[in-house]
Amino acid sequence: MNTKVSLSVKLLAAVILINVLASVLHTRIDLTEDNRYTLTEQALQVVKGFKNPVIIDVLLDGNLPSEFLKLKVETRQILEEFAFQNANIKFNFIDPLKDGAQADAVIAELQGLGLTPVNSTIEENGKVSQEILFPWAMVNYRDNTVKVPLLKNKLGATTEERINNSVQHLEYAFTDAFYKLNLTAKKKVAVIKGNGELDDRYIADYLTAIRDYYNIGAITLDSVANDPQKVLDQLKTYDLALIAKPTEAFTEAEKYVMDQYVVHGGKSIWLIDQVAIELDSLFNEKGSSMAFPRDLNLNDFFFKYGIRINPVLINDMYFTQIVLATGEATEAQYNPMPWVYHPLVFSRNTHPINKNMEALRFQFANAIDTLPNAYTKEILLWSSPLSKTDGTPKQISLDIINTPLQREHYTKGDQPLAVLIEGAFSSAFTNRIKPLSLKGTQEMGPLNKMMVIADGDLIKNQLRNGRPLELGYDKWTNSFYGNKEFLVNSINYMLDDTGLINIRNKRVTIPLLDPEKIESQKIKWQVINIGVPVLLTILLGWFFTLYRRKKYSR
């Protein structure tokens, strides 16, 4: 008896000791094959910076469809990992439409905050119903709030692909929000003006999106004619220059100022239209307009960095639509029509910038040639394999929407549309007569980055009643494209000093159940899951009874 008591005391003491140690020492082990719940080093660095409470409200609770229930589980898991790293992070899940009587008012309020709902179709036991959901999180720190989209759509994606895309994006999305809230010193972005670039209202949504990361200012190259040194000195105070669809030629002096900015380490994003044509110019009595090559006097500049933007138009069988009116006055109808000069561009997931991204919409894009030189060139976006180039000058007519496409003509596809150039840049004016004299000029610079995109409209948002709409949203077809995400990722990569962009390389795979197998094998697995445990219980009971009879009958 004493031996049994002594053993019991030891076991009790061991249990108490284990619980005490567990309350003091904390550890978590990620047993997933893809290390889904192991935060990257960049995420750990960002999240450890919070010294005050961070409150996260996740609007994903209640009676959810299965796919959103999986997203909720994965969101909780990643937030638990963040909370484990910093106790100041608190989160809770909320059903915003719990009160059905106030549902309409709540929906309007959330939409007013910029939270876009999704309609989810639920099919269960032959019945189909629609649910309105808000797959968003609100991250609150001090007096600031950042909205985090949890659902990441992708054109043509299956349910499994959509969930995988969303789950894969969670760590980046929350780390990005934490980074914005904890950011103190911001880098500077210069929006270049003076050569007919897009008006501010057409790039307003993009500038709003990057304002959380960077301070933004404007530099006007018109002033180069009067005081080029002052313009260059001002430009050097900025980390990146954004040149959005210039329509007027650069003077040699302006080009030399930009050249010296680049050689001194200034990064740049160029969105260039090498052909002059706008969709609005087709809406006339003839329904047509001429597309002409546009001379921006930048060919030699880009040639030095190993690229050439050709004055051609991409004609693509993977296209987006434009809306045309048919009929007159009150009987007019607006119908979406195919438009081969507005390519639908799918990312090939070759770089952190273009990973896990919705398709983009280009408008009258040109093709880029990459030329051999000492710089590294990464093509980020291509036209589809079923595309071709149309030379200019060329008459562009709306009548082409009625012309059947002949696939055999689309044989020169995979045209580069966006190129990232990296290296230690040398001056485009090396061994040339300089157009003006500047102080502190250099012939060779440090490691640098430049991006060239052969479509100025990629950054252009539409307007409604004079107010900017979200970049990538087409109000005529009610379609969303990935333009903003691509451009935000681009500038983050160009200026990233936190390693945030590297989180996008993380790949996870969420195995989902096959709905067809579930339906066809439902009875089988119900019998296995319900019948087999009951049968085993009966057999064990019968065996235990026989054993007792045999043992005590002696």
Coordinates of N, CA and C in Angstrom, one line a residue, residues 400-517:
I400 N -13.4 46.8 -85.4 CA -12.7 45.6 -85.2 C -13.4 44.6 -84.2
I401 N -14.3 45.2 -83.4 CA -15.0 44.3 -82.5 C -15.9 43.3 -83.2
N402 N -16.3 43.7 -84.4 CA -17.1 42.8 -85.2 C -16.4 41.9 -86.2
T403 N -15.0 42.0 -86.1 CA -14.2 41.1 -87.0 C -13.7 39.9 -86.2
P404 N -14.1 38.7 -86.7 CA -13.6 37.5 -86.0 C -12.1 37.4 -85.9
L405 N -11.6 37.0 -84.8 CA -10.2 36.8 -84.6 C -9.7 35.5 -85.2
Q406 N -8.6 35.6 -85.9 CA -8.0 34.4 -86.5 C -6.8 34.0 -85.8
R407 N -6.9 32.9 -85.1 CA -5.8 32.5 -84.1 C -4.5 32.3 -84.8
E408 N -4.5 31.9 -86.1 CA -3.2 31.7 -86.8 C -2.4 32.9 -87.0
H409 N -3.0 34.1 -86.8 CA -2.3 35.4 -87.0 C -1.6 35.8 -85.7
Y410 N -2.0 35.1 -84.6 CA -1.4 35.5 -83.3 C -0.3 34.6 -82.9
T411 N 0.8 34.8 -83.6 CA 2.0 33.9 -83.4 C 3.2 34.5 -82.8
K412 N 3.2 35.8 -82.5 CA 4.3 36.5 -81.9 C 4.0 37.0 -80.5
G413 N 3.6 36.0 -79.7 CA 3.2 36.4 -78.3 C 4.4 36.5 -77.4
D414 N 4.0 36.6 -76.1 CA 5.0 36.7 -75.0 C 5.9 37.9 -75.2
Q415 N 5.3 39.0 -75.5 CA 6.0 40.3 -75.6 C 6.2 40.9 -74.2
P416 N 7.4 41.3 -73.9 CA 7.7 41.9 -72.6 C 6.9 43.3 -72.5
L417 N 6.3 43.5 -71.3 CA 5.5 44.7 -71.0 C 6.1 45.5 -69.9
A418 N 6.8 44.8 -69.0 CA 7.4 45.5 -67.8 C 8.7 44.8 -67.5
V419 N 9.7 45.7 -67.3 CA 11.1 45.1 -67.1 C 11.7 45.8 -65.9
L420 N 12.3 45.0 -65.0 CA 13.1 45.5 -63.9 C 14.6 45.5 -64.2
I421 N 15.3 46.6 -64.1 CA 16.7 46.6 -64.4 C 17.5 46.9 -63.1
E422 N 18.5 46.1 -62.9 CA 19.3 46.3 -61.6 C 20.8 46.2 -62.0
G423 N 21.6 47.0 -61.3 CA 23.0 47.0 -61.5 C 23.6 48.4 -61.1
A424 N 24.9 48.5 -61.2 CA 25.6 49.7 -61.0 C 25.6 50.6 -62.2
F425 N 24.6 51.5 -62.3 CA 24.3 52.3 -63.5 C 25.4 53.3 -63.8
S426 N 25.8 53.3 -65.1 CA 26.7 54.3 -65.6 C 25.9 55.4 -66.4
S427 N 26.4 56.5 -66.6 CA 25.7 57.6 -67.2 C 25.5 57.4 -68.7
A428 N 24.2 57.7 -69.1 CA 23.9 57.6 -70.5 C 24.6 58.7 -71.4
F429 N 25.3 59.6 -70.7 CA 26.0 60.7 -71.4 C 27.5 60.5 -71.3
T430 N 28.0 59.3 -70.9 CA 29.4 59.0 -71.0 C 29.9 59.1 -72.4
N431 N 31.1 59.8 -72.5 CA 31.7 60.0 -73.8 C 30.9 60.8 -74.8
R432 N 30.0 61.6 -74.2 CA 29.2 62.5 -75.0 C 29.3 63.9 -74.5
I433 N 29.0 64.9 -75.4 CA 29.0 66.3 -75.0 C 27.8 66.5 -74.1
K434 N 28.1 67.0 -72.9 CA 27.0 67.3 -71.9 C 26.2 68.5 -72.3
P435 N 24.9 68.4 -72.2 CA 24.1 69.6 -72.6 C 24.2 70.8 -71.7
L436 N 24.7 70.5 -70.4 CA 24.8 71.6 -69.5 C 25.9 71.2 -68.4
S437 N 26.3 72.2 -67.6 CA 27.3 71.9 -66.6 C 26.6 71.8 -65.2
L438 N 26.9 70.7 -64.6 CA 26.3 70.5 -63.2 C 27.5 70.2 -62.3
K439 N 27.3 70.5 -61.0 CA 28.3 70.2 -60.0 C 28.2 68.7 -59.5
G440 N 29.3 68.1 -59.2 CA 29.3 66.8 -58.6 C 28.8 65.7 -59.5
T441 N 29.0 65.8 -60.8 CA 28.5 64.8 -61.8 C 29.3 63.5 -61.6
Q442 N 28.7 62.4 -62.0 CA 29.3 61.1 -61.9 C 29.1 60.4 -63.2
E443 N 30.1 59.5 -63.6 CA 30.0 58.7 -64.7 C 29.5 57.3 -64.4
M444 N 29.8 56.9 -63.1 CA 29.4 55.5 -62.6 C 28.8 55.7 -61.2
G445 N 27.7 55.0 -61.0 CA 27.0 55.1 -59.7 C 27.0 53.8 -59.0
P446 N 26.4 53.7 -57.8 CA 26.3 52.5 -57.0 C 25.2 51.6 -57.5
L447 N 25.0 50.4 -56.9 CA 24.0 49.5 -57.2 C 22.6 50.2 -57.2
N448 N 21.8 50.0 -58.2 CA 20.5 50.7 -58.3 C 19.5 49.9 -59.0
K449 N 18.3 50.4 -59.0 CA 17.1 49.7 -59.6 C 16.3 50.7 -60.5
M450 N 15.8 50.2 -61.6 CA 14.9 51.0 -62.4 C 13.9 50.1 -63.0
M451 N 12.7 50.6 -63.1 CA 11.6 49.8 -63.7 C 11.0 50.6 -64.8
V452 N 10.8 49.9 -65.9 CA 10.2 50.5 -67.1 C 8.9 49.7 -67.5
I453 N 7.8 50.3 -67.6 CA 6.5 49.7 -68.0 C 6.0 50.4 -69.2
A454 N 5.7 49.5 -70.2 CA 5.3 50.1 -71.5 C 3.8 50.3 -71.6
D455 N 3.3 51.0 -70.6 CA 1.9 51.5 -70.7 C 1.7 52.5 -69.6
G456 N 1.5 53.8 -70.0 CA 1.3 54.8 -69.0 C 0.0 54.7 -68.2
D457 N -1.0 54.1 -68.9 CA -2.3 54.0 -68.3 C -2.4 52.9 -67.2
L458 N -1.4 52.1 -67.0 CA -1.4 51.1 -65.9 C -1.6 51.7 -64.6
I459 N -1.2 53.0 -64.4 CA -1.3 53.6 -63.1 C -2.5 54.5 -63.0
K460 N -3.3 54.6 -64.1 CA -4.4 55.6 -64.1 C -5.7 55.1 -63.6
N461 N -6.2 55.8 -62.6 CA -7.5 55.4 -62.0 C -8.7 56.2 -62.8
Q462 N -9.8 55.6 -62.8 CA -11.0 56.2 -63.4 C -11.6 57.2 -62.4
L463 N -12.5 58.1 -63.0 CA -13.2 59.1 -62.2 C -14.7 58.8 -62.2
R464 N -15.3 59.2 -61.1 CA -16.8 59.2 -61.1 C -17.2 60.5 -60.4
N465 N -17.9 61.3 -61.2 CA -18.4 62.6 -60.7 C -17.1 63.5 -60.3
G466 N -16.0 63.3 -61.1 CA -14.8 64.0 -60.8 C -14.0 63.5 -59.7
R467 N -14.4 62.4 -59.0 CA -13.7 61.9 -57.9 C -13.0 60.6 -58.3
P468 N -11.7 60.4 -57.8 CA -11.0 59.2 -58.2 C -11.6 57.9 -57.7
L469 N -11.6 56.9 -58.5 CA -12.0 55.6 -58.1 C -10.8 54.7 -57.8
E470 N -11.0 53.6 -57.3 CA -9.8 52.7 -56.9 C -9.1 52.3 -58.2
L471 N -7.8 52.4 -58.1 CA -7.0 51.9 -59.2 C -7.2 50.4 -59.5
G472 N -7.4 50.1 -60.7 CA -7.7 48.7 -61.1 C -9.1 48.4 -61.2
Y473 N -10.0 49.4 -60.8 CA -11.5 49.1 -60.9 C -12.0 49.8 -62.2
D474 N -12.7 49.0 -63.0 CA -13.3 49.5 -64.2 C -14.8 49.7 -64.0
K475 N -15.2 51.0 -63.9 CA -16.6 51.3 -63.5 C -17.6 50.8 -64.6
W476 N -17.1 50.7 -65.9 CA -18.0 50.3 -67.0 C -18.4 48.9 -67.0
T477 N -17.4 48.0 -66.6 CA -17.7 46.6 -66.5 C -17.8 46.0 -65.1
N478 N -17.6 46.9 -64.1 CA -17.6 46.5 -62.7 C -16.6 45.4 -62.4
S479 N -15.4 45.5 -63.1 CA -14.4 44.5 -62.9 C -13.2 45.1 -62.1
F480 N -12.5 44.2 -61.4 CA -11.3 44.6 -60.7 C -10.1 43.9 -61.3
Y481 N -9.0 44.7 -61.4 CA -7.8 44.2 -61.9 C -6.6 44.4 -60.9
G482 N -5.5 43.8 -61.1 CA -4.4 43.9 -60.1 C -3.4 45.0 -60.3
N483 N -3.8 46.0 -61.0 CA -2.9 47.1 -61.3 C -2.3 47.7 -60.1
K484 N -3.1 48.0 -59.1 CA -2.6 48.7 -57.9 C -1.7 47.8 -57.1
E485 N -2.0 46.6 -56.9 CA -1.2 45.7 -56.2 C 0.2 45.6 -56.8
F486 N 0.2 45.4 -58.2 CA 1.5 45.3 -58.9 C 2.3 46.5 -58.6
L487 N 1.8 47.7 -58.8 CA 2.5 49.0 -58.6 C 2.9 49.2 -57.2
V488 N 2.1 48.9 -56.2 CA 2.5 49.0 -54.8 C 3.6 48.0 -54.5
N489 N 3.5 46.8 -55.0 CA 4.6 45.8 -54.8 C 5.9 46.3 -55.4
S490 N 5.7 47.0 -56.6 CA 6.9 47.4 -57.3 C 7.7 48.5 -56.5
I491 N 7.0 49.5 -56.0 CA 7.6 50.5 -55.2 C 8.1 50.0 -53.9
N492 N 7.4 49.0 -53.3 CA 7.9 48.4 -52.1 C 9.2 47.7 -52.3
Y493 N 9.3 47.0 -53.4 CA 10.5 46.3 -53.8 C 11.7 47.2 -54.1
M494 N 11.4 48.3 -54.8 CA 12.4 49.2 -55.1 C 13.0 49.9 -53.9
L495 N 12.1 50.2 -52.9 CA 12.6 51.0 -51.7 C 12.6 50.1 -50.5
D496 N 12.4 48.9 -50.6 CA 12.2 48.0 -49.4 C 13.5 47.9 -48.6
D497 N 13.5 48.3 -47.3 CA 14.6 48.1 -46.4 C 14.2 47.3 -45.2
T498 N 13.1 46.7 -45.2 CA 12.6 45.8 -44.1 C 12.5 44.4 -44.5
G499 N 12.7 44.1 -45.8 CA 12.5 42.7 -46.3 C 11.1 42.3 -46.4
L500 N 10.1 43.2 -46.3 CA 8.7 42.9 -46.3 C 8.3 42.1 -47.6
I501 N 8.9 42.6 -48.7 CA 8.5 42.0 -50.0 C 8.9 40.5 -50.0
N502 N 9.9 40.1 -49.3 CA 10.3 38.7 -49.3 C 9.3 37.7 -48.8
I503 N 8.4 38.2 -47.9 CA 7.3 37.4 -47.4 C 6.4 36.8 -48.5
R504 N 6.4 37.6 -49.6 CA 5.5 37.1 -50.7 C 6.0 35.8 -51.4
N505 N 7.3 35.5 -51.1 CA 7.8 34.3 -51.7 C 7.4 33.0 -50.9
K506 N 6.8 33.2 -49.8 CA 6.4 32.0 -49.0 C 5.2 31.3 -49.6
R507 N 5.4 30.0 -49.8 CA 4.3 29.2 -50.4 C 3.7 28.3 -49.4
V508 N 2.4 28.2 -49.4 CA 1.7 27.3 -48.6 C 0.6 26.6 -49.4
T509 N 0.2 25.4 -49.0 CA -0.8 24.7 -49.7 C -1.8 24.2 -48.7
I510 N -3.1 24.5 -49.0 CA -4.2 24.1 -48.1 C -4.9 23.0 -48.7
P511 N -4.8 21.7 -48.2 CA -5.6 20.6 -48.8 C -7.1 20.8 -48.4
L512 N -7.9 20.8 -49.4 CA -9.4 20.9 -49.2 C -10.1 19.6 -49.6
L513 N -11.2 19.4 -49.0 CA -12.1 18.3 -49.3 C -12.7 18.4 -50.7
D514 N -12.9 17.3 -51.4 CA -13.5 17.3 -52.7 C -15.0 17.2 -52.5
P515 N -15.8 18.3 -52.9 CA -17.2 18.2 -52.7 C -17.9 17.1 -53.4
E516 N -17.4 16.7 -54.6 CA -18.0 15.6 -55.4 C -17.8 14.3 -54.6
K517 N -16.6 14.1 -54.1 CA -16.4 12.8 -53.3 C -17.2 12.8 -52.0

